[in-house]
Each structure stands twice: as C-alpha cells, then as structure tokens.
Amino acid sequence: MSPTFAGLTIIVALFVLLGTGMPIAFALGLAAVAALFLQSGTGIIYVLSETMFSGIANLAYVSIPMFVLMGAAVASSPAGADLYTALDRWLNRIPGGLVLSNIGACAIFSGMTGSSPATCAAIGKMGIPEMLRRGYPTSVASGSIAAGGTLGILIPPSVTLIVYGIATETSIGRLFMAGVIPGLMLTIMFMIWAVIDCKRQGYDFDARAVRFTLREKLAGMPRVLPFLLIIAGTLYVLYGGLATPSEAAGAGALLTLIVVIVSYRLFRFRPVAGIFGSAMRESVMIMMIMAAAELFAFALSSLFITQSIAAAIADLEVNRWVLMGVINVFLLVAGMFLPPVAVIVMTAPMLFPIVTQAGFDPYWFAIVLTINMEVGLITPPIGLNLFVINAIAPDIPTRQILWGALPYVLVMFLAILILCIFPGLATWLPNQMMGAAI
C-alpha cells in the first residue's frame, strides 16, 4: 500500500468515525489501531499502550490540568459574572459597550483559563441573554462570544501553546510572551468589527445606553482585582524565570482556589467537589486526545505518511511565503476537523523543521498556527465553539450563530496577514524579556 493511498484511507476512516458522533479521542485511537493492525497484524498490540503513555508522560504536561483547574475555579463560581458585570459598568457608555464588554471579558477570562470552550461557555451564559435583552442583533450576540472564546487558546496561559512547546521542544515561557501582543491585537480587531457589525445592522447605541454611577462601577472591583493580580503574578514568575510552567500553574491554581473559596464562601464540600470534578473531566478529555493523537501520529509515521507529506512540502520549489501559504491551508483544513491539541501533536513535529529551514521564527509560527486553530473552533463541521453557543443559547438558530461568527474568520485571516507583514508583533516582546532566541 502506497503512503498516499494509506493516508487517504486512514483519513477517510477517521472522518467516518467522527461522523458517527464518536468522541474524538476514541475516533483517533480506533483509526490508528486499525491502520497499525492492517500493517503489522496482532504484534502491534504490544506497543499501543507504551506509545499512548509516552505521548503524555512529560512532566511539563502537569501544567495543563493545573491551568484547567484554575479556569474551573473561576468558571464554576460567581467570579465570571463579577468580571462580566464590572467590565459592563465601565464600558457601557462607549458605543457598543456591551459587546466590547463581552469580548474584553473573553480576553481576560482567557488569561484565567487557557481554554476556549470554558471561556465561551462562562461569558456566553451571561453575555448573550443580556445582549438580547438590550436589543442587540442575535448574530452579533452569538458570533461575538463564539469568536471571543477562541482567544482562550492564544492569550497566555494557553494550553495549545504549552502542547506546541512540548511537541517542538521550544520555551513555553517565550511562547506565552509571543502570544501577548497578537492576543491583544486580535481582541481589538474583534471589538472593532463587532461595533461595525452592530452599526451595519442598524443598532442604535445611544437609544439603549444604560448609566451606572461611579459607586456602582467601583463596587465590583474588589472581587475582580484579586484574579487579575493572580494572572499577573503567575505570568511574572513564569516570565521572570522564578518558576517552571508546572510550578507557576500549580501556584496559580492554588491561589485561585483560595480566592474563590474565601470570596464566595464556598466552604461546603459540594461546590468545591464540583470545581475539581469539572477540572478533572476537561483534563482527562485533553489528555485522552493527546494520547490518542500521539498514537495516530505514530500510525501515520509507521505508514510513511508523515514523511511523504513532509517531503512533498519540503520539495516544493517555491518562494518561502508560498510555502507558508500551503502550510496555512493545510492547518486550516486540519483545524476544521480536529481539536487544536490533536492537530498540534500530530503536525508540529512534522512542520517544525520545514518552517525553521525556510527561515521562519518558530515562535512566530506558533502564533500563526494557533490563530489557524482558532478559525477551526468557529467553522463547520466541528466548530466546537458553535456547539457551545448552541447549548447555552438554544433559542438562537444555528444558522444565525454561524453567520455571526464567520466574519470573525476573515478578521483572523487579516491578523495572520498582519503578522506575516510585521512578524515583530510576535517576536519583539519575548526578545525584549528573554533575549534573542538561539
């Protein structure tokens, strides 16, 4: 069986399994096992468990459940509502203030969770009903939250960047810093488009403005500031070289738990158990996907599919920017069908040497790759954030959610183009903070 035919077969099998509604981790694992069995017979069974375990047997991965726990503590408590309320009160007099509050809350919440679905769900539960109550168009209400939620995998601490760092053996701290300016840039671009979209659909901001006194604006700050300080402290010890990512994540999770429990008086067993239960479910899901993706990548490598694709890309005698365009299309397609973690585990080791040999900065490429993964979160057929919005706002037709989110895809494409023209947006901060990468 040629690598091309084998590759097509295993990809088609994966899509069929995903189409049945099977969990992504199981679909990846089953497709990989079937391919390896057809190639090597029953003897392959002895390497399955070892391959899957080796995919997640890395101490740096401890930071993932810690950051997930940090996000679960905020998402499972009134902290998200307080954050949303505080931003709304300060931004409500600005044209488009509520939609700006939603996207701003998504950006800040991303810094607490590093997870796109958690960000989307936590802010969407509060933001969408309030926007609809104030008369915002349904496509704006749902699309802005779906797109804002994607910031969870770009703005540090990002689970996606952690996985990329481990897969390519690059500095996680430097990756986090590389994501700061592009994350802020994309947040501002989302805000600009949201206001334009509201005006385009005839929404009258002045007629629906709500006034808050200075006392009301300041009332919510004491509960929001501790979380902002925790984010700043976590990133400081990480960037300052005072702690490893796992240590920083553990300290951040512990401090967040303490603040949540004390601030909201969650002294009973049930709410605390709910926080740990939520974090455990999401962490296990991520780790299962990573383990299965490692097995899938092993199957692709064993069938010489990975090597064939890498050789075909590397052999393209084209300008390096054309090469980057081909890689972007490949990532976009992959991101439409697989979660970011799975795509990175399977493709980063293959693309990393190609990108670096072409003269591209690996930390800049990590940000471009992550924005590509953001696109996949709001585009069919998987579009995880679209399903999250549909679950928390079932009264909004899926078509409206999709049409509201798709313009943000063009905004992300524009962000990638800007990063290509000005790569320093991703590389300047880490170079200033940590020196030039070797």
C-alpha positions as a printed NumPy array, in Angstrom:
array([[  0.   ,   0.   ,   0.   ],
       [  1.463,   3.348,  -1.058],
       [  1.75 ,   6.12 ,   1.556],
       [ -0.718,   8.26 ,  -0.431],
       [ -3.386,   5.541,  -0.538],
       [ -2.742,   4.602,   3.092],
       [ -3.051,   8.231,   4.128],
       [ -6.316,   8.729,   2.291],
       [ -7.693,   5.518,   3.782],
       [ -6.861,   6.391,   7.371],
       [ -8.156,   9.967,   6.999],
       [-11.442,   8.771,   5.463],
       [-11.798,   6.202,   8.245],
       [-11.238,   8.945,  10.837],
       [-13.886,  11.185,   9.286],
       [-16.375,   8.31 ,   9.156],
       [-15.815,   7.601,  12.84 ],
       [-16.149,  11.283,  13.709],
       [-19.344,  11.404,  11.676],
       [-20.89 ,   8.724,  13.884],
       [-20.586,  11.03 ,  16.886],
       [-17.802,   9.024,  18.492],
       [-15.616,  11.053,  20.923],
       [-12.594,  12.488,  19.143],
       [-10.051,  10.621,  21.286],
       [-11.712,   7.272,  20.597],
       [-12.017,   8.008,  16.866],
       [ -8.33 ,   8.91 ,  16.62 ],
       [ -7.302,   5.823,  18.61 ],
       [ -9.52 ,   3.389,  16.729],
       [ -8.429,   4.667,  13.307],
       [ -4.788,   4.382,  14.377],
       [ -5.212,   0.869,  15.802],
       [ -6.976,  -0.31 ,  12.643],
       [ -4.21 ,   1.078,  10.414],
       [ -1.435,  -0.439,  12.522],
       [ -3.239,  -3.785,  12.7  ],
       [ -3.6  ,  -3.952,   8.914],
       [  0.089,  -3.143,   8.543],
       [  1.661,  -5.324,  11.24 ],
       [ -1.017,  -7.719,  12.478],
       [ -1.586,  -8.624,  16.117],
       [  2.046,  -7.986,  17.048],
       [  1.355,  -4.266,  17.106],
       [ -0.746,  -4.611,  20.263],
       [  2.38 ,  -4.673,  22.419],
       [  3.36 ,  -1.101,  21.516],
       [ -0.068,   0.528,  21.769],
       [ -0.094,   1.253,  25.494],
       [  3.556,   2.287,  25.522],
       [  3.031,   4.685,  22.604],
       [ -0.041,   6.291,  24.158],
       [  1.581,   6.606,  27.575],
       [  4.793,   8.084,  26.164],
       [  2.668,  10.735,  24.45 ],
       [  1.623,  12.213,  27.794],
       [  4.489,  11.08 ,  30.065],
       [  6.07 ,  14.502,  30.248],
       [  6.367,  16.466,  33.475],
       [  5.618,  19.712,  31.646],
       [  2.102,  18.426,  30.937],
       [  1.342,  18.824,  34.66 ],
       [  0.736,  22.495,  33.881],
       [ -2.292,  21.617,  31.743],
       [ -4.577,  20.213,  34.491],
       [ -3.354,  22.974,  36.805],
       [ -4.387,  25.719,  34.393],
       [ -7.627,  23.84 ,  33.732],
       [ -8.278,  23.727,  37.493],
       [ -7.552,  27.459,  37.654],
       [-10.156,  28.074,  34.967],
       [-12.703,  25.687,  36.506],
       [-12.475,  27.511,  39.835],
       [-13.428,  30.754,  38.105],
       [-15.997,  29.285,  35.714],
       [-17.771,  27.269,  38.423],
       [-18.102,  30.255,  40.765],
       [-19.707,  33.712,  40.501],
       [-16.282,  35.124,  39.593],
       [-17.087,  35.087,  35.879],
       [-20.314,  37.006,  36.489],
       [-18.491,  39.581,  38.611],
       [-15.862,  40.054,  35.911],
       [-18.519,  40.49 ,  33.256],
       [-20.551,  42.924,  35.382],
       [-17.516,  45.04 ,  36.245],
       [-16.474,  45.408,  32.605],
       [-20.033,  46.208,  31.524],
       [-20.31 ,  49.022,  34.056],
       [-17.056,  50.655,  32.927],
       [-17.585,  50.241,  29.17 ],
       [-21.334,  50.666,  28.825],
       [-21.189,  54.351,  27.751],
       [-18.844,  53.556,  24.869],
       [-20.686,  52.863,  21.58 ],
       [-21.06 ,  49.108,  21.509],
       [-20.095,  48.951,  25.185],
       [-21.845,  45.684,  25.949],
       [-20.374,  43.809,  23.019],
       [-16.981,  45.303,  23.886],
       [-17.508,  44.093,  27.459],
       [-18.22 ,  40.592,  26.187],
       [-15.094,  40.415,  24.057],
       [-12.995,  42.075,  26.764],
       [-14.334,  39.608,  29.329],
       [-13.424,  36.762,  26.968],
       [ -9.878,  38.132,  26.692],
       [ -9.433,  38.447,  30.476],
       [-11.128,  35.121,  31.159],
       [ -8.758,  33.542,  28.635],
       [ -5.911,  34.66 ,  30.841],
       [ -7.52 ,  32.778,  33.712],
       [ -8.371,  29.547,  31.915],
       [ -6.295,  28.992,  28.773],
       [ -9.331,  27.159,  27.411],
       [-11.56 ,  28.294,  24.565],
       [-14.725,  26.264,  25.395],
       [-14.559,  27.312,  29.066],
       [-14.224,  30.972,  28.065],
       [-17.026,  30.702,  25.557],
       [-19.395,  28.994,  27.998],
       [-18.645,  31.157,  31.044],
       [-19.043,  34.526,  29.294],
       [-21.793,  33.344,  26.937],
       [-24.104,  32.273,  29.76 ],
       [-24.209,  35.874,  30.981],
       [-23.4  ,  37.902,  27.905],
       [-25.799,  36.506,  25.303],
       [-29.048,  36.872,  27.333],
       [-28.057,  40.412,  28.371],
       [-27.23 ,  41.449,  24.806],
       [-30.521,  40.065,  23.535],
       [-32.378,  41.849,  26.358],
       [-30.839,  45.149,  25.259],
       [-31.822,  44.575,  21.65 ],
       [-28.515,  43.583,  20.062],
       [-28.875,  41.514,  16.857],
       [-28.809,  37.773,  17.565],
       [-25.957,  37.178,  15.121],
       [-23.846,  39.815,  16.887],
       [-24.661,  38.446,  20.351],
       [-23.785,  34.865,  19.48 ],
       [-20.998,  35.47 ,  16.955],
       [-19.017,  37.857,  19.165],
       [-18.987,  35.365,  22.056],
       [-18.104,  32.414,  19.795],
       [-15.192,  34.371,  18.321],
       [-14.162,  35.933,  21.635],
       [-13.987,  32.474,  23.154],
       [-11.293,  31.476,  20.666],
       [ -8.935,  33.905,  22.407],
       [ -8.641,  31.256,  25.13 ],
       [ -6.075,  29.311,  23.112],
       [ -3.983,  32.367,  22.157],
       [ -3.769,  34.641,  25.2  ],
       [ -1.466,  33.107,  27.835],
       [ -1.642,  30.857,  29.715],
       [ -2.647,  28.811,  26.673],
       [ -2.954,  25.033,  26.745],
       [ -2.356,  24.996,  22.997],
       [  0.948,  26.841,  23.305],
       [  2.024,  24.5  ,  26.115],
       [  1.412,  21.488,  23.86 ],
       [  3.273,  23.18 ,  20.979],
       [  6.216,  23.951,  23.252],
       [  6.495,  20.349,  24.407],
       [  5.998,  18.91 ,  20.913],
       [  8.706,  21.134,  19.393],
       [ 10.95 ,  21.444,  22.477],
       [ 10.68 ,  25.237,  22.5  ],
       [ 10.397,  27.531,  25.521],
       [  6.864,  27.693,  26.904],
       [  7.592,  30.992,  28.662],
       [  8.775,  32.532,  25.384],
       [  5.698,  31.145,  23.603],
       [  3.438,  32.744,  26.209],
       [  5.117,  36.101,  25.715],
       [  4.866,  35.734,  21.939],
       [  1.096,  35.402,  22.322],
       [  0.554,  38.591,  24.364],
       [  0.692,  41.303,  21.67 ],
       [ -1.058,  39.237,  18.94 ],
       [ -3.718,  38.303,  21.518],
       [ -4.335,  41.958,  22.374],
       [ -4.27 ,  42.894,  18.697],
       [ -6.845,  40.262,  17.812],
       [ -9.032,  41.324,  20.745],
       [ -9.047,  44.925,  19.487],
       [ -9.766,  43.772,  15.926],
       [-12.711,  41.699,  17.193],
       [-14.036,  44.745,  19.063],
       [-13.76 ,  46.984,  16.002],
       [-15.623,  44.521,  13.815],
       [-18.321,  43.969,  16.475],
       [-19.102,  47.704,  16.573],
       [-19.081,  47.92 ,  12.769],
       [-21.396,  44.921,  12.544],
       [-23.845,  46.45 ,  15.034],
       [-23.97 ,  49.703,  13.087],
       [-24.269,  47.806,   9.817],
       [-27.366,  46.061,  11.145],
       [-28.915,  49.327,  12.267],
       [-28.394,  49.012,  16.01 ],
       [-28.75 ,  52.395,  17.779],
       [-26.266,  52.523,  20.659],
       [-27.406,  55.857,  22.099],
       [-31.025,  54.806,  22.447],
       [-30.138,  51.808,  24.586],
       [-27.345,  53.167,  26.783],
       [-27.526,  52.293,  30.475],
       [-25.965,  54.593,  33.083],
       [-24.049,  53.496,  36.178],
       [-22.792,  55.718,  38.983],
       [-19.113,  55.789,  39.946],
       [-20.015,  53.982,  43.168],
       [-21.667,  51.183,  41.191],
       [-18.625,  50.966,  38.907],
       [-16.233,  50.664,  41.844],
       [-18.415,  48.206,  43.762],
       [-17.394,  45.177,  41.694],
       [-13.681,  45.889,  41.527],
       [-12.62 ,  44.323,  44.88 ],
       [-13.734,  40.901,  43.665],
       [-12.185,  41.24 ,  40.221],
       [ -8.785,  42.649,  41.163],
       [ -7.543,  39.527,  43.051],
       [ -7.975,  37.407,  39.924],
       [ -6.182,  39.955,  37.756],
       [ -3.34 ,  40.009,  40.292],
       [ -3.166,  36.209,  40.222],
       [ -2.859,  36.247,  36.422],
       [ -0.183,  38.925,  36.57 ],
       [  1.686,  37.092,  39.358],
       [  1.539,  33.742,  37.564],
       [  2.881,  35.218,  34.355],
       [  5.536,  37.224,  36.233],
       [  7.068,  34.217,  37.994],
       [  6.949,  32.298,  34.729],
       [  8.468,  35.004,  32.545],
       [ 10.922,  36.045,  35.222],
       [ 12.388,  32.562,  35.366],
       [ 11.367,  32.178,  39.005],
       [  9.364,  29.008,  38.346],
       [  8.754,  26.372,  35.686],
       [  5.412,  26.351,  33.844],
       [  4.196,  23.482,  36.031],
       [  5.168,  25.285,  39.226],
       [  3.612,  28.557,  38.081],
       [  0.424,  26.759,  37.06 ],
       [  0.224,  24.934,  40.384],
       [  0.703,  28.128,  42.371],
       [ -1.848,  29.968,  40.236],
       [ -4.402,  27.192,  40.65 ],
       [ -3.925,  27.103,  44.423],
       [ -4.234,  30.882,  44.797],
       [ -7.302,  30.962,  42.55 ],
       [ -8.973,  28.223,  44.597],
       [ -8.257,  30.07 ,  47.835],
       [ -9.606,  33.376,  46.484],
       [-12.737,  31.732,  45.07 ],
       [-13.481,  29.75 ,  48.223],
       [-12.901,  32.708,  50.567],
       [-14.507,  35.426,  48.401],
       [-17.66 ,  33.455,  47.657],
       [-17.768,  31.466,  50.892],
       [-17.691,  28.077,  49.184],
       [-16.921,  26.256,  52.41 ],
       [-19.168,  23.285,  51.756],
       [-17.983,  20.083,  50.125],
       [-20.345,  20.054,  47.145],
       [-19.275,  23.282,  45.348],
       [-15.574,  22.537,  45.854],
       [-16.076,  18.973,  44.636],
       [-17.863,  20.404,  41.594],
       [-14.831,  22.536,  40.757],
       [-12.463,  19.565,  40.952],
       [-14.9  ,  17.352,  39.057],
       [-15.182,  19.861,  36.207],
       [-11.407,  20.267,  36.045],
       [-10.871,  16.514,  36.097],
       [-13.31 ,  15.879,  33.238],
       [-11.732,  18.501,  30.983],
       [ -8.165,  17.466,  31.888],
       [ -8.87 ,  13.796,  31.192],
       [-10.505,  14.726,  27.891],
       [ -7.456,  16.763,  26.839],
       [ -5.006,  14.06 ,  27.929],
       [ -7.004,  11.339,  26.175],
       [ -6.997,  13.363,  22.954],
       [ -3.247,  13.921,  23.28 ],
       [ -2.538,  10.236,  23.94 ],
       [ -4.758,   9.152,  21.036],
       [ -3.248,  11.821,  18.778],
       [  0.217,  10.501,  19.651],
       [ -0.897,   7.006,  18.624],
       [ -2.437,   8.407,  15.441],
       [  0.799,  10.255,  14.666],
       [  2.735,   7.021,  15.281],
       [  0.462,   5.224,  12.812],
       [  0.984,   7.933,  10.193],
       [  4.74 ,   7.733,  10.697],
       [  4.762,   3.909,  10.553],
       [  2.931,   4.019,   7.238],
       [  5.413,   6.688,   5.993],
       [  2.525,   9.107,   5.524],
       [  4.056,  11.845,   7.66 ],
       [  7.406,  11.545,   5.93 ],
       [  5.777,  11.645,   2.486],
       [  3.785,  14.784,   3.314],
       [  6.822,  16.475,   4.839],
       [  8.958,  15.56 ,   1.811],
       [  6.279,  16.818,  -0.596],
       [  6.056,  20.159,   1.222],
       [  9.819,  20.482,   1.557],
       [ 10.367,  19.662,  -2.114],
       [  8.113,  22.469,  -3.278],
       [ 10.461,  24.717,  -5.219],
       [  8.567,  27.877,  -4.421],
       [  9.047,  31.123,  -2.541],
       [  9.049,  30.568,   1.215],
       [  5.887,  32.653,   1.591],
       [  4.103,  30.436,  -0.899],
       [  5.301,  27.516,   1.225],
       [  3.856,  29.204,   4.315],
       [  0.586,  29.701,   2.43 ],
       [  0.424,  25.962,   1.673],
       [  1.121,  25.169,   5.326],
       [ -1.625,  27.576,   6.424],
       [ -4.171,  25.936,   4.13 ],
       [ -3.149,  22.537,   5.478],
       [ -3.564,  23.751,   9.073],
       [ -6.902,  25.392,   8.334],
       [ -8.326,  22.196,   6.884],
       [ -6.952,  20.089,   9.737],
       [ -8.344,  22.543,  12.311],
       [-11.82 ,  22.263,  10.827],
       [-11.977,  18.569,  11.651],
       [ -9.771,  18.064,  14.719],
       [ -9.295,  19.91 ,  18.025],
       [ -6.222,  22.165,  18.332],
       [ -4.412,  19.832,  20.727],
       [ -4.701,  16.881,  18.34 ],
       [ -3.589,  18.924,  15.326],
       [ -0.519,  20.241,  17.125],
       [  0.561,  16.869,  18.496],
       [  0.305,  15.324,  15.035],
       [  1.639,  18.128,  12.827],
       [  4.018,  20.316,  14.856],
       [  6.93 ,  17.824,  14.876],
       [  6.498,  17.397,  11.124],
       [  6.173,  21.092,  10.225],
       [  8.694,  22.484,  12.719],
       [ 11.885,  21.545,  10.77 ],
       [ 10.315,  22.656,   7.484],
       [  9.381,  26.045,   8.899],
       [ 12.739,  26.669,  10.561],
       [ 14.691,  25.569,   7.47 ],
       [ 12.66 ,  28.054,   5.434],
       [ 13.894,  30.812,   7.748],
       [ 10.726,  31.422,   9.783],
       [ 10.87 ,  32.086,  13.516],
       [  9.397,  29.06 ,  15.374],
       [  7.739,  31.282,  17.999],
       [  6.144,  33.453,  15.333],
       [  4.945,  30.299,  13.595],
       [  3.4  ,  29.06 ,  16.865],
       [  1.167,  32.142,  16.94 ],
       [  0.192,  31.783,  13.271],
       [ -0.601,  28.105,  13.874],
       [ -2.693,  28.979,  16.934],
       [ -4.762,  31.55 ,  15.042],
       [ -5.388,  28.896,  12.397],
       [ -6.652,  26.638,  15.176],
       [ -8.9  ,  29.475,  16.377],
       [-10.519,  29.533,  12.94 ],
       [-11.328,  25.832,  13.276],
       [-13.179,  26.499,  16.534],
       [-15.842,  28.6  ,  14.782],
       [-16.09 ,  26.886,  11.393],
       [-18.033,  23.728,  10.414],
       [-18.093,  20.792,  10.547],
       [-16.615,  20.522,  14.058],
       [-16.729,  24.178,  15.177],
       [-16.592,  23.418,  18.9  ],
       [-17.475,  26.96 ,  19.98 ],
       [-20.539,  26.934,  17.742],
       [-21.838,  23.895,  19.606],
       [-21.07 ,  25.531,  22.96 ],
       [-23.076,  28.626,  21.977],
       [-25.901,  26.453,  20.672],
       [-26.007,  24.612,  24.006],
       [-26.176,  27.759,  26.161],
       [-28.487,  29.677,  23.788],
       [-30.73 ,  27.035,  22.164],
       [-33.262,  29.675,  21.099],
       [-30.806,  31.165,  18.614],
       [-30.844,  29.225,  15.315],
       [-27.544,  27.571,  14.429],
       [-27.573,  29.435,  11.119],
       [-27.603,  32.775,  12.967],
       [-24.695,  31.684,  15.175],
       [-22.704,  30.614,  12.122],
       [-23.363,  33.801,  10.154],
       [-22.47 ,  35.862,  13.202],
       [-19.166,  34.025,  13.691],
       [-17.943,  33.739,  10.075],
       [-16.939,  37.426,   9.673],
       [-14.536,  36.925,  12.566],
       [-12.818,  34.258,  10.466],
       [-11.938,  37.   ,   7.973],
       [-10.679,  39.111,  10.873],
       [ -8.383,  36.233,  11.881],
       [ -7.121,  35.907,   8.305],
       [ -6.333,  39.624,   8.399],
       [ -4.486,  39.108,  11.703],
       [ -2.365,  36.354,  10.11 ],
       [ -1.587,  38.664,   7.185],
       [ -0.563,  41.449,   9.592],
       [  1.694,  39.016,  11.463],
       [  3.304,  37.999,   8.172],
       [  3.998,  41.635,   7.329],
       [  5.067,  42.551,  10.865],
       [  6.473,  39.372,  12.487],
       [  7.909,  41.521,  15.26 ],
       [  4.432,  41.668,  16.787],
       [  5.049,  38.104,  17.977],
       [  8.817,  38.162,  18.474],
       [  9.541,  41.619,  19.933],
       [  8.249,  41.03 ,  23.482],
       [  9.957,  37.653,  24.083],
       [ 13.199,  39.033,  22.648],
       [ 12.994,  42.05 ,  24.933],
       [ 12.149,  39.993,  28.031],
       [ 14.335,  36.932,  27.465],
       [ 16.86 ,  37.948,  24.828],
       [ 17.048,  36.725,  21.249],
       [ 16.229,  33.057,  20.719],
       [ 19.247,  30.881,  19.961]])
